[in-house]
Amino acid sequence: MVETVRFPDSPMLQGWNTPVRSETEARDLEVVQGAIPAGLDGAWFRCGPEWQYPNRFGQEIFIDGEGMVHAFRFEDGHVDYRCRWVHTQRFELQAKARRSLFGRYRNRYTNDPSVEGASMGTANTNLVWHAGKLLALKEDDLPYEIDPDTLATIGRYDYGGQVKAVSMSAHPKVDWITNELLTYSYQAKGDATTDVVFYVIGADGRVKNEIWFDMPWPAMVHDFAVTPTHAIFPFFPMMTDLEVIKQGGPYYQYHPDKPTRIAVVPRGGTAEDIRWFEGPATTAGHMLNAVVTGSKVELDLCLYQGNCFPFFPTDKGEATAPVPPILTRLTMDLESNSGEFAQKVLLGAPCEMPRTDDRYQGRPFRYGFMICMRGADGTSGVGRLDLETGQLATWAPGANAGVQEPQFVPRRPDAPEGDGWLLALVNRLDQNRSDLVVLDAQDLEAGPVATVRLPVRVRSTFHGVWAPAEALKTGLYDMQLVA
Ligand code: V55
Ligand code: FE
């Protein structure tokens, strides 16, 4: 059968979203403004979706698409760039067939019969650098190991057989102080199962502890939060119905009449020790951080008072109105018997892709970094919220430009919290091209200390990770907390 490669006439595939579909290697990017700070030495890895082929059903949604890994290697005032496809099983099968073989997002019942039983993962969401391995992640599959220098795909990775879950989260936390990897799997025994497993993996890559428990329904659990004593899992009423997917329907449905439930899991405990909290229907993709102080558990996240993914309908098949992501603090009191969580807005204007100085994940912290001021025209900027004073500092590239998720890099391993640089990709929407900016994280308003020009467009990536040169060599982060 002859099938021409032609993408449908859809806004999902036009303008900035036009498929790139090519790999780039660009040594020594041009620094068009300022200078790369001398201490900036390491690699910034990012992951995003790219269209290998038009979807079989014309159902291109932005969280689908094959994984593309991007690397920016900073060294001696220079930046080298490279991007490569992740060669997942799915990517290889489609490349061989020269067409899309997988159907609707995560729905294996809509796949071409020729790929029955094949792994579905796209490895398109995030990366983690841990125990000397770079892993590309998608929450419905196991990680794919990537060569950090060449970005060649090494293979699907199950931690040497230690992991029994069928998938691993795309939002693990590497503790930059202890070098532990805190991660989890949800629907961990397959589609629509309620099994969740929380893993603690040591600096040597060995599983140190795992806690299995059941969530109240087969939820989407895109992100979680950890503290030195607890793991916190939000379960939003975004659910998988096995019968619906068997009939070719959407993998998730939003249930506006169901609650939000939050599990506070003691890291040393078992399923019986979990404390459950409840509130109204909400959704969220991304957590900023969580802190436990006495009996109070605080979870800061970009919360939607409704359905965060309008391309997933309600359980009644209805479309939902878009709602903004609002940085909100949920408080769970381990001493109260009400079992309800409280909500408090931390920032009035919408923001997404919240990040911390990663040394302070789970620990008392002051600063959050995020994308803010999102306009309908795609413009946005980076922000630094001071949670002590409530002050928001921002920098935006201006008209016809937006930013992607920022990455904080400490100035030194022992720099105070938030003292360092903020890296961000700038989408030059009118030039079909990207820039990379380096900002002083304590003085965003001064504008970039360096602007690095890319000769190509880096189509929107989701998430990334910073690996200092030292960590690339040793496999270990050598970071410190400073009071
Ligand atoms: C999210 C993102 C995903 C996904 C499921 O932001 C949820 C939430 C990037 O892919 O597959
Ligand atoms: Fe995410």
CSV table of C-alpha atoms and ligand atoms in Angstrom, one decimal:
chain,number,residue,atom,x,y,z
A,1,MET,CA,0.0,0.0,0.0
A,2,VAL,CA,1.3,3.4,-1.0
A,3,GLU,CA,0.6,6.1,1.6
A,4,THR,CA,1.9,9.6,1.2
A,5,VAL,CA,3.2,11.4,4.2
A,6,ARG,CA,0.9,14.5,4.5
A,7,PHE,CA,0.0,16.2,7.7
A,8,PRO,CA,-3.7,17.3,8.2
A,9,ASP,CA,-4.7,20.9,8.0
A,10,SER,CA,-4.8,21.4,11.8
A,11,PRO,CA,-3.7,24.3,14.1
A,12,MET,CA,-1.9,21.6,16.2
A,13,LEU,CA,0.5,21.2,13.3
A,14,GLN,CA,0.9,24.8,12.1
A,15,GLY,CA,2.9,27.9,12.9
A,16,TRP,CA,5.2,27.2,15.9
A,17,ASN,CA,3.7,23.6,16.0
A,18,THR,CA,4.7,22.7,12.5
A,19,PRO,CA,6.5,19.3,12.7
A,20,VAL,CA,10.3,19.7,12.6
A,21,ARG,CA,11.1,16.0,12.1
A,22,SER,CA,14.9,16.4,11.7
A,23,GLU,CA,17.9,15.9,14.0
A,24,THR,CA,20.3,18.8,14.4
A,25,GLU,CA,23.9,19.0,15.5
A,26,ALA,CA,25.2,22.5,16.0
A,27,ARG,CA,28.6,23.0,17.6
A,28,ASP,CA,29.4,26.4,19.1
A,29,LEU,CA,26.1,28.2,19.0
A,30,GLU,CA,26.4,32.0,18.4
A,31,VAL,CA,26.3,34.1,21.6
A,32,VAL,CA,24.5,37.1,20.2
A,33,GLN,CA,24.3,39.1,23.4
A,34,GLY,CA,26.4,39.1,26.7
A,35,ALA,CA,28.6,36.1,27.6
A,36,ILE,CA,28.0,32.6,29.0
A,37,PRO,CA,29.0,32.8,32.7
A,38,ALA,CA,32.3,31.1,33.3
A,39,GLY,CA,30.9,28.8,36.0
A,40,LEU,CA,28.2,27.4,33.8
A,41,ASP,CA,29.6,23.9,33.0
A,42,GLY,CA,27.3,21.0,32.4
A,43,ALA,CA,24.5,19.7,30.2
A,44,TRP,CA,20.9,20.8,30.0
A,45,PHE,CA,18.8,18.0,28.6
A,46,ARG,CA,15.2,18.6,27.5
A,47,CYS,CA,12.5,16.3,26.1
A,48,GLY,CA,9.5,17.0,23.9
A,49,PRO,CA,7.1,15.5,21.4
A,50,GLU,CA,7.7,15.5,17.7
A,51,TRP,CA,5.5,14.2,14.8
A,52,GLN,CA,7.1,11.2,13.1
A,53,TYR,CA,3.9,10.5,11.0
A,54,PRO,CA,0.4,11.9,10.9
A,55,ASN,CA,-1.7,10.1,13.5
A,56,ARG,CA,-3.8,7.3,12.0
A,57,PHE,CA,-7.0,9.0,13.1
A,58,GLY,CA,-6.1,12.6,12.6
A,59,GLN,CA,-6.0,12.8,16.4
A,60,GLU,CA,-2.9,14.8,17.1
A,61,ILE,CA,-3.0,16.0,20.7
A,62,PHE,CA,0.0,17.8,22.1
A,63,ILE,CA,0.9,15.2,24.8
A,64,ASP,CA,1.2,12.5,22.2
A,65,GLY,CA,4.0,12.4,19.5
A,66,GLU,CA,7.3,10.6,19.5
A,67,GLY,CA,10.0,11.7,21.9
A,68,MET,CA,12.9,14.0,20.8
A,69,VAL,CA,15.7,14.6,23.2
A,70,HIS,CA,17.6,17.9,23.1
A,71,ALA,CA,21.0,18.6,24.8
A,72,PHE,CA,22.7,21.9,25.4
A,73,ARG,CA,26.3,21.3,26.6
A,74,PHE,CA,27.8,24.4,28.3
A,75,GLU,CA,31.6,24.5,28.6
A,76,ASP,CA,34.1,27.3,28.8
A,77,GLY,CA,31.7,30.0,27.6
A,78,HIS,CA,30.5,27.8,24.7
A,79,VAL,CA,27.3,26.0,24.0
A,80,ASP,CA,26.9,22.9,21.8
A,81,TYR,CA,23.4,21.8,20.7
A,82,ARG,CA,22.2,18.5,19.5
A,83,CYS,CA,18.7,16.8,19.2
A,84,ARG,CA,17.8,13.3,18.3
A,85,TRP,CA,14.7,11.1,18.2
A,86,VAL,CA,14.3,8.5,21.0
A,87,HIS,CA,14.3,5.2,19.2
A,88,THR,CA,11.5,3.6,21.1
A,89,GLN,CA,10.0,0.3,20.0
A,90,ARG,CA,7.1,2.3,18.6
A,91,PHE,CA,9.3,4.8,16.7
A,92,GLU,CA,11.2,1.9,15.1
A,93,LEU,CA,8.1,0.0,14.1
A,94,GLN,CA,6.6,3.1,12.5
A,95,ALA,CA,9.8,4.1,10.8
A,96,LYS,CA,10.0,0.6,9.2
A,97,ALA,CA,6.4,0.8,8.1
A,98,ARG,CA,6.7,4.4,7.0
A,99,ARG,CA,3.4,5.3,8.7
A,100,SER,CA,1.6,5.8,11.9
A,101,LEU,CA,0.7,2.4,13.5
A,102,PHE,CA,-0.4,3.5,16.9
A,103,GLY,CA,-3.8,5.0,17.3
A,104,ARG,CA,-5.4,7.4,19.9
A,105,TYR,CA,-3.3,8.5,22.9
A,106,ARG,CA,-2.5,5.5,25.0
A,107,ASN,CA,-5.4,3.5,23.5
A,108,ARG,CA,-3.9,0.2,22.5
A,109,TYR,CA,-7.3,-1.0,21.1
A,110,THR,CA,-7.0,1.6,18.3
A,111,ASN,CA,-3.5,0.4,17.2
A,112,ASP,CA,-2.8,-1.3,13.9
A,113,PRO,CA,-3.1,-5.1,14.4
A,114,SER,CA,0.5,-5.5,13.2
A,115,VAL,CA,1.8,-3.9,16.4
A,116,GLU,CA,-0.2,-5.9,18.9
A,117,GLY,CA,1.7,-6.3,22.1
A,118,ALA,CA,4.3,-3.7,21.2
A,119,SER,CA,5.4,-1.2,23.8
A,120,MET,CA,3.3,2.0,23.5
A,121,GLY,CA,5.7,4.5,25.1
A,122,THR,CA,6.8,7.7,23.3
A,123,ALA,CA,9.5,8.8,25.8
A,124,ASN,CA,8.4,12.4,25.1
A,125,THR,CA,8.0,14.0,28.5
A,126,ASN,CA,11.1,14.4,30.6
A,127,LEU,CA,14.6,13.1,31.4
A,128,VAL,CA,16.3,12.2,34.6
A,129,TRP,CA,20.1,11.9,35.3
A,130,HIS,CA,20.6,9.4,38.0
A,131,ALA,CA,23.2,6.8,38.9
A,132,GLY,CA,25.2,7.6,35.8
A,133,LYS,CA,22.2,7.0,33.4
A,134,LEU,CA,20.2,9.4,31.3
A,135,LEU,CA,16.7,8.2,31.0
A,136,ALA,CA,13.9,9.5,28.7
A,137,LEU,CA,10.5,9.2,30.3
A,138,LYS,CA,6.8,8.8,29.5
A,139,GLU,CA,4.4,7.9,32.2
A,140,ASP,CA,2.8,4.9,30.3
A,141,ASP,CA,6.0,3.0,29.7
A,142,LEU,CA,9.4,2.2,31.3
A,143,PRO,CA,12.2,4.6,30.7
A,144,TYR,CA,14.5,4.5,27.7
A,145,GLU,CA,18.2,4.9,28.4
A,146,ILE,CA,20.0,7.5,26.3
A,147,ASP,CA,23.7,8.1,25.7
A,148,PRO,CA,24.3,11.5,27.3
A,149,ASP,CA,27.0,12.5,24.7
A,150,THR,CA,25.6,11.2,21.4
A,151,LEU,CA,21.9,11.0,22.5
A,152,ALA,CA,21.7,7.6,20.9
A,153,THR,CA,19.0,5.3,22.3
A,154,ILE,CA,20.5,2.5,24.3
A,155,GLY,CA,17.3,0.7,25.1
A,156,ARG,CA,14.3,0.3,27.4
A,157,TYR,CA,15.3,0.1,31.0
A,158,ASP,CA,13.7,-1.8,33.9
A,159,TYR,CA,16.4,-1.2,36.5
A,160,GLY,CA,17.9,-4.6,35.8
A,161,GLY,CA,14.7,-6.4,36.6
A,162,GLN,CA,14.2,-4.7,39.9
A,163,VAL,CA,11.1,-2.8,38.8
A,164,LYS,CA,7.9,-4.9,38.4
A,165,ALA,CA,5.6,-1.9,37.5
A,166,VAL,CA,4.8,-1.7,33.7
A,167,SER,CA,5.6,2.0,33.6
A,168,MET,CA,7.5,4.8,35.5
A,169,SER,CA,6.4,8.4,36.1
A,170,ALA,CA,7.8,11.2,33.9
A,171,HIS,CA,8.1,13.3,37.1
A,172,PRO,CA,10.6,11.5,39.4
A,173,LYS,CA,12.6,13.6,41.8
A,174,VAL,CA,16.4,13.2,42.1
A,175,ASP,CA,17.4,14.4,45.6
A,176,TRP,CA,20.4,16.6,44.7
A,177,ILE,CA,21.7,16.2,48.3
A,178,THR,CA,21.3,12.5,49.0
A,179,ASN,CA,21.4,11.3,45.3
A,180,GLU,CA,18.3,9.2,45.9
A,181,LEU,CA,15.8,8.8,43.1
A,182,LEU,CA,12.2,9.1,44.3
A,183,THR,CA,9.7,7.9,41.7
A,184,TYR,CA,6.5,6.0,41.2
A,185,SER,CA,4.2,4.2,38.8
A,186,TYR,CA,0.5,4.5,38.5
A,187,GLN,CA,-1.9,2.1,36.7
A,188,ALA,CA,1.2,0.1,37.6
A,189,LYS,CA,-0.2,-3.3,36.6
A,190,GLY,CA,-1.6,-2.1,33.3
A,191,ASP,CA,-4.4,0.0,31.7
A,192,ALA,CA,-7.1,1.2,34.2
A,193,THR,CA,-5.6,-0.7,37.2
A,194,THR,CA,-5.6,1.2,40.5
A,195,ASP,CA,-2.2,0.0,41.6
A,196,VAL,CA,0.4,2.7,42.6
A,197,VAL,CA,3.9,1.9,43.7
A,198,PHE,CA,6.3,4.4,45.2
A,199,TYR,CA,10.0,3.6,44.7
A,200,VAL,CA,13.1,4.9,46.5
A,201,ILE,CA,16.2,4.1,44.4
A,202,GLY,CA,19.6,4.6,45.9
A,203,ALA,CA,22.6,6.5,44.4
A,204,ASP,CA,23.8,3.1,43.2
A,205,GLY,CA,20.7,2.4,41.1
A,206,ARG,CA,19.4,-0.2,43.6
A,207,VAL,CA,15.8,-0.2,44.7
A,208,LYS,CA,15.9,0.6,48.5
A,209,ASN,CA,12.2,0.6,49.2
A,210,GLU,CA,8.9,0.2,47.5
A,211,ILE,CA,5.4,0.8,48.8
A,212,TRP,CA,2.4,-0.5,46.8
A,213,PHE,CA,-1.1,0.9,47.4
A,214,ASP,CA,-4.4,1.4,45.6
A,215,MET,CA,-5.7,4.7,44.4
A,216,PRO,CA,-9.4,5.3,44.7
A,217,TRP,CA,-10.0,5.1,40.9
A,218,PRO,CA,-7.8,4.6,37.8
A,219,ALA,CA,-6.6,8.2,37.8
A,220,MET,CA,-4.0,10.1,35.7
A,221,VAL,CA,-1.1,10.8,38.1
A,222,HIS,CA,1.2,13.0,36.1
A,223,ASP,CA,3.3,14.4,39.0
A,224,PHE,CA,3.7,13.9,42.8
A,225,ALA,CA,5.7,15.5,45.6
A,226,VAL,CA,8.2,14.2,48.1
A,227,THR,CA,9.6,15.3,51.4
A,228,PRO,CA,12.2,13.6,53.5
A,229,THR,CA,9.4,12.0,55.5
A,230,HIS,CA,6.4,11.6,53.1
A,231,ALA,CA,5.4,11.2,49.5
A,232,ILE,CA,2.3,13.1,48.4
A,233,PHE,CA,0.1,11.8,45.6
A,234,PRO,CA,-2.9,13.8,44.3
A,235,PHE,CA,-5.7,11.8,42.6
A,236,PHE,CA,-7.8,14.0,40.4
A,237,PRO,CA,-11.1,12.9,38.9
A,238,MET,CA,-9.5,12.3,35.5
A,239,MET,CA,-10.1,8.6,35.0
A,240,THR,CA,-9.6,5.7,32.7
A,241,ASP,CA,-12.6,3.5,31.9
A,242,LEU,CA,-11.5,0.1,30.5
A,243,GLU,CA,-14.8,-0.3,28.6
A,244,VAL,CA,-14.6,3.1,27.0
A,245,ILE,CA,-11.0,2.5,25.7
A,246,LYS,CA,-12.0,-1.0,24.5
A,247,GLN,CA,-14.6,0.8,22.4
A,248,GLY,CA,-11.9,3.1,21.0
A,249,GLY,CA,-12.8,6.0,23.2
A,250,PRO,CA,-10.5,8.5,25.0
A,251,TYR,CA,-8.0,7.2,27.5
A,252,TYR,CA,-9.2,9.7,30.1
A,253,GLN,CA,-12.5,11.2,31.1
A,254,TYR,CA,-13.0,14.1,33.5
A,255,HIS,CA,-15.6,13.5,36.2
A,256,PRO,CA,-16.8,17.0,37.4
A,257,ASP,CA,-19.0,15.4,40.1
A,258,LYS,CA,-16.2,13.4,41.8
A,259,PRO,CA,-13.8,14.7,44.4
A,260,THR,CA,-10.1,15.2,44.5
A,261,ARG,CA,-8.3,12.8,46.9
A,262,ILE,CA,-4.8,13.2,48.2
A,263,ALA,CA,-2.7,10.4,49.7
A,264,VAL,CA,0.0,11.4,52.2
A,265,VAL,CA,2.3,8.3,52.3
A,266,PRO,CA,4.9,8.0,55.1
A,267,ARG,CA,8.1,7.0,53.4
A,268,GLY,CA,8.9,4.4,56.1
A,269,GLY,CA,5.3,3.0,56.2
A,270,THR,CA,3.0,0.7,54.3
A,271,ALA,CA,-0.4,1.2,52.6
A,272,GLU,CA,-2.1,1.0,56.0
A,273,ASP,CA,-0.3,4.1,57.2
A,274,ILE,CA,-1.5,6.4,54.4
A,275,ARG,CA,-3.6,9.4,55.3
A,276,TRP,CA,-6.3,10.4,52.9
A,277,PHE,CA,-7.6,13.9,52.3
A,278,GLU,CA,-10.5,15.1,50.1
A,279,GLY,CA,-11.7,18.3,48.3
A,280,PRO,CA,-13.7,19.4,45.3
A,281,ALA,CA,-13.0,18.3,41.7
A,282,THR,CA,-9.8,19.9,40.4
A,283,THR,CA,-7.0,18.8,38.2
A,284,ALA,CA,-3.3,19.6,37.9
A,285,GLY,CA,-0.3,18.5,35.9
A,286,HIS,CA,2.5,20.0,37.9
A,287,MET,CA,3.7,20.3,41.5
A,288,LEU,CA,6.1,23.1,42.6
A,289,ASN,CA,7.1,21.5,45.9
A,290,ALA,CA,5.8,20.1,49.2
A,291,VAL,CA,6.9,20.8,52.8
A,292,VAL,CA,6.0,19.0,56.0
A,293,THR,CA,6.1,21.2,59.1
A,294,GLY,CA,4.9,19.5,62.3
A,295,SER,CA,1.4,18.1,61.5
A,296,LYS,CA,1.0,20.3,58.4
A,297,VAL,CA,1.6,19.0,54.9
A,298,GLU,CA,1.7,21.8,52.3
A,299,LEU,CA,1.6,21.0,48.6
A,300,ASP,CA,2.1,23.8,46.2
A,301,LEU,CA,0.9,23.1,42.6
A,302,CYS,CA,-0.6,24.7,39.5
A,303,LEU,CA,-4.2,23.9,40.1
A,304,TYR,CA,-7.1,24.0,37.6
A,305,GLN,CA,-10.6,24.5,39.0
A,306,GLY,CA,-11.9,22.2,36.3
A,307,ASN,CA,-10.4,20.1,33.5
A,308,CYS,CA,-6.8,20.9,32.7
A,309,PHE,CA,-7.0,18.9,29.4
A,310,PRO,CA,-10.0,20.1,27.3
A,311,PHE,CA,-9.1,17.4,24.7
A,312,PHE,CA,-10.3,14.8,27.2
A,313,PRO,CA,-14.2,15.0,27.5
A,314,THR,CA,-16.2,14.5,30.6
A,315,ASP,CA,-17.6,11.1,31.6
A,316,LYS,CA,-20.8,12.2,29.8
A,317,GLY,CA,-18.9,12.9,26.6
A,318,GLU,CA,-19.2,16.7,27.1
A,319,ALA,CA,-16.5,19.3,26.3
A,320,THR,CA,-15.3,21.5,29.2
A,321,ALA,CA,-14.5,25.2,29.3
A,322,PRO,CA,-10.8,26.0,29.6
A,323,VAL,CA,-9.7,27.1,33.1
A,324,PRO,CA,-6.4,28.8,34.1
A,325,PRO,CA,-3.6,27.1,36.1
A,326,ILE,CA,-3.3,28.9,39.4
A,327,LEU,CA,-0.5,28.4,41.8
A,328,THR,CA,-2.3,27.1,44.9
A,329,ARG,CA,-1.2,25.7,48.3
A,330,LEU,CA,-3.1,22.7,49.5
A,331,THR,CA,-2.8,22.1,53.2
A,332,MET,CA,-3.4,18.7,54.9
A,333,ASP,CA,-3.4,18.6,58.7
A,334,LEU,CA,-2.3,15.2,59.9
A,335,GLU,CA,-3.8,16.0,63.3
A,336,SER,CA,-7.3,17.0,62.1
A,337,ASN,CA,-10.0,14.5,61.7
A,338,SER,CA,-11.9,16.3,59.0
A,339,GLY,CA,-9.9,14.7,56.2
A,340,GLU,CA,-10.4,17.8,54.0
A,341,PHE,CA,-7.6,19.8,52.4
A,342,ALA,CA,-7.6,23.6,52.5
A,343,GLN,CA,-6.8,25.7,49.4
A,344,LYS,CA,-5.0,29.0,49.3
A,345,VAL,CA,-4.0,30.9,46.1
A,346,LEU,CA,-0.3,31.8,46.1
A,347,LEU,CA,-0.3,33.9,42.8
A,348,GLY,CA,-3.2,35.5,41.2
A,349,ALA,CA,-2.0,35.4,37.6
A,350,PRO,CA,-1.8,32.0,35.7
A,351,CYS,CA,1.5,30.2,35.6
A,352,GLU,CA,2.7,26.7,34.6
A,353,MET,CA,5.8,24.5,34.6
A,354,PRO,CA,6.7,25.4,38.2
A,355,ARG,CA,10.3,24.6,39.3
A,356,THR,CA,12.4,25.1,42.4
A,357,ASP,CA,16.1,25.3,43.1
A,358,ASP,CA,16.1,21.5,43.0
A,359,ARG,CA,18.3,21.3,46.1
A,360,TYR,CA,15.2,22.4,48.0
A,361,GLN,CA,12.7,19.8,46.7
A,362,GLY,CA,10.7,18.6,49.8
A,363,ARG,CA,12.6,21.1,52.1
A,364,PRO,CA,11.5,24.5,53.4
A,365,PHE,CA,12.0,26.8,50.4
A,366,ARG,CA,11.5,30.4,49.3
A,367,TYR,CA,11.6,30.6,45.5
A,368,GLY,CA,9.5,29.2,42.7
A,369,PHE,CA,10.4,29.6,39.0
A,370,MET,CA,7.8,29.3,36.3
A,371,ILE,CA,6.3,30.3,33.0
A,372,CYS,CA,3.8,33.2,33.5
A,373,MET,CA,1.8,35.7,31.7
A,374,ARG,CA,0.6,33.3,29.0
A,375,GLY,CA,-1.3,35.2,26.4
A,376,ALA,CA,-3.7,33.6,23.9
A,377,ASP,CA,-1.1,34.6,21.2
A,378,GLY,CA,1.5,32.3,22.7
A,379,THR,CA,3.5,35.1,24.4
A,380,SER,CA,4.9,34.4,27.9
A,381,GLY,CA,7.7,35.1,30.2
A,382,VAL,CA,9.7,33.5,33.1
A,383,GLY,CA,8.9,34.4,36.7
A,384,ARG,CA,10.5,34.1,40.1
A,385,LEU,CA,8.0,34.1,42.9
A,386,ASP,CA,9.3,34.9,46.4
A,387,LEU,CA,7.0,32.9,48.6
A,388,GLU,CA,8.2,34.8,51.7
A,389,THR,CA,7.2,38.3,50.4
A,390,GLY,CA,4.8,37.3,47.7
A,391,GLN,CA,6.8,39.3,45.1
A,392,LEU,CA,6.9,38.2,41.5
A,393,ALA,CA,9.9,39.2,39.3
A,394,THR,CA,9.5,38.5,35.6
A,395,TRP,CA,11.3,38.7,32.3
A,396,ALA,CA,9.5,38.3,29.0
A,397,PRO,CA,11.1,38.3,25.5
A,398,GLY,CA,8.3,40.6,24.3
A,399,ALA,CA,6.0,40.6,21.3
A,400,ASN,CA,5.9,37.5,19.1
A,401,ALA,CA,7.9,35.4,21.6
A,402,GLY,CA,7.3,33.0,24.4
A,403,VAL,CA,9.3,30.9,26.8
A,404,GLN,CA,9.5,27.2,27.7
A,405,GLU,CA,9.9,25.7,31.1
A,406,PRO,CA,12.9,27.4,32.9
A,407,GLN,CA,15.7,25.5,34.6
A,408,PHE,CA,17.5,26.8,37.7
A,409,VAL,CA,21.2,26.2,38.0
A,410,PRO,CA,23.0,27.0,41.3
A,411,ARG,CA,25.9,29.4,40.9
A,412,ARG,CA,28.1,27.0,43.0
A,413,PRO,CA,27.2,23.7,44.8
A,414,ASP,CA,27.1,25.7,48.0
A,415,ALA,CA,25.4,28.8,46.8
A,416,PRO,CA,22.4,30.1,48.8
A,417,GLU,CA,18.9,29.0,47.7
A,418,GLY,CA,18.0,30.7,44.3
A,419,ASP,CA,21.5,32.1,43.8
A,420,GLY,CA,22.4,31.1,40.3
A,421,TRP,CA,21.1,31.2,36.7
A,422,LEU,CA,17.8,30.6,35.1
A,423,LEU,CA,18.0,29.0,31.7
A,424,ALA,CA,15.1,29.2,29.2
A,425,LEU,CA,14.3,28.5,25.6
A,426,VAL,CA,12.7,31.4,23.8
A,427,ASN,CA,10.3,30.6,21.0
A,428,ARG,CA,10.8,33.4,18.4
A,429,LEU,CA,7.3,32.8,17.0
A,430,ASP,CA,7.8,35.3,14.1
A,431,GLN,CA,11.2,34.0,13.1
A,432,ASN,CA,10.4,30.2,13.2
A,433,ARG,CA,13.6,29.9,15.4
A,434,SER,CA,14.7,29.6,19.0
A,435,ASP,CA,17.0,31.3,21.3
A,436,LEU,CA,18.4,30.1,24.6
A,437,VAL,CA,18.7,32.8,27.3
A,438,VAL,CA,20.7,32.7,30.5
A,439,LEU,CA,19.3,35.0,33.2
A,440,ASP,CA,20.6,35.9,36.7
A,441,ALA,CA,18.0,34.0,38.8
A,442,GLN,CA,18.0,36.8,41.4
A,443,ASP,CA,17.6,39.6,38.9
A,444,LEU,CA,15.3,38.4,36.1
A,445,GLU,CA,14.2,42.0,35.4
A,446,ALA,CA,17.8,43.0,34.3
A,447,GLY,CA,17.3,40.7,31.2
A,448,PRO,CA,19.5,38.0,29.9
A,449,VAL,CA,23.2,37.9,30.8
A,450,ALA,CA,23.6,35.9,27.6
A,451,THR,CA,21.4,35.2,24.6
A,452,VAL,CA,22.4,32.2,22.5
A,453,ARG,CA,21.0,32.0,19.0
A,454,LEU,CA,19.8,28.7,17.6
A,455,PRO,CA,19.8,28.3,13.9
A,456,VAL,CA,16.7,26.1,14.2
A,457,ARG,CA,13.3,25.9,15.9
A,458,VAL,CA,13.1,23.8,19.1
A,459,ARG,CA,9.5,22.8,19.0
A,460,SER,CA,7.9,23.1,22.4
A,461,THR,CA,9.5,20.7,24.9
A,462,PHE,CA,7.9,19.7,28.2
A,463,HIS,CA,10.6,19.2,30.8
A,464,GLY,CA,14.3,19.0,31.3
A,465,VAL,CA,17.1,18.4,33.7
A,466,TRP,CA,20.5,20.0,34.5
A,467,ALA,CA,23.5,17.7,35.0
A,468,PRO,CA,26.6,19.6,36.2
A,469,ALA,CA,29.9,18.5,34.4
A,470,GLU,CA,31.0,16.9,37.7
A,471,ALA,CA,27.8,14.8,37.9
A,472,LEU,CA,28.1,13.8,34.2
A,473,LYS,CA,31.5,12.3,35.2
A,474,THR,CA,30.7,10.7,38.5
A,475,GLY,CA,27.0,10.0,38.2
A,476,LEU,CA,26.5,11.9,41.5
A,477,TYR,CA,25.3,15.4,42.3
A,478,ASP,CA,27.6,17.1,44.7
A,479,MET,CA,25.3,19.8,46.1
A,480,GLN,CA,24.8,21.4,49.5
A,481,LEU,CA,22.1,23.2,51.4
A,482,VAL,CA,22.9,26.6,52.8
A,483,ALA,CA,20.9,28.1,55.6
B,1,V55,C1,0.7,15.1,31.1
B,1,V55,C2,1.6,15.1,30.2
B,1,V55,C3,1.8,14.0,29.4
B,1,V55,C4,1.1,12.9,29.5
B,1,V55,C5,0.1,12.9,30.5
B,1,V55,O1,1.0,17.4,31.8
B,1,V55,C6,-0.1,14.0,31.3
B,1,V55,C7,0.4,16.3,32.0
B,1,V55,C8,3.6,15.0,28.3
B,1,V55,O2,2.7,14.0,28.4
B,1,V55,O3,1.2,11.8,28.7
B,2,FE,FE,4.9,17.2,33.1
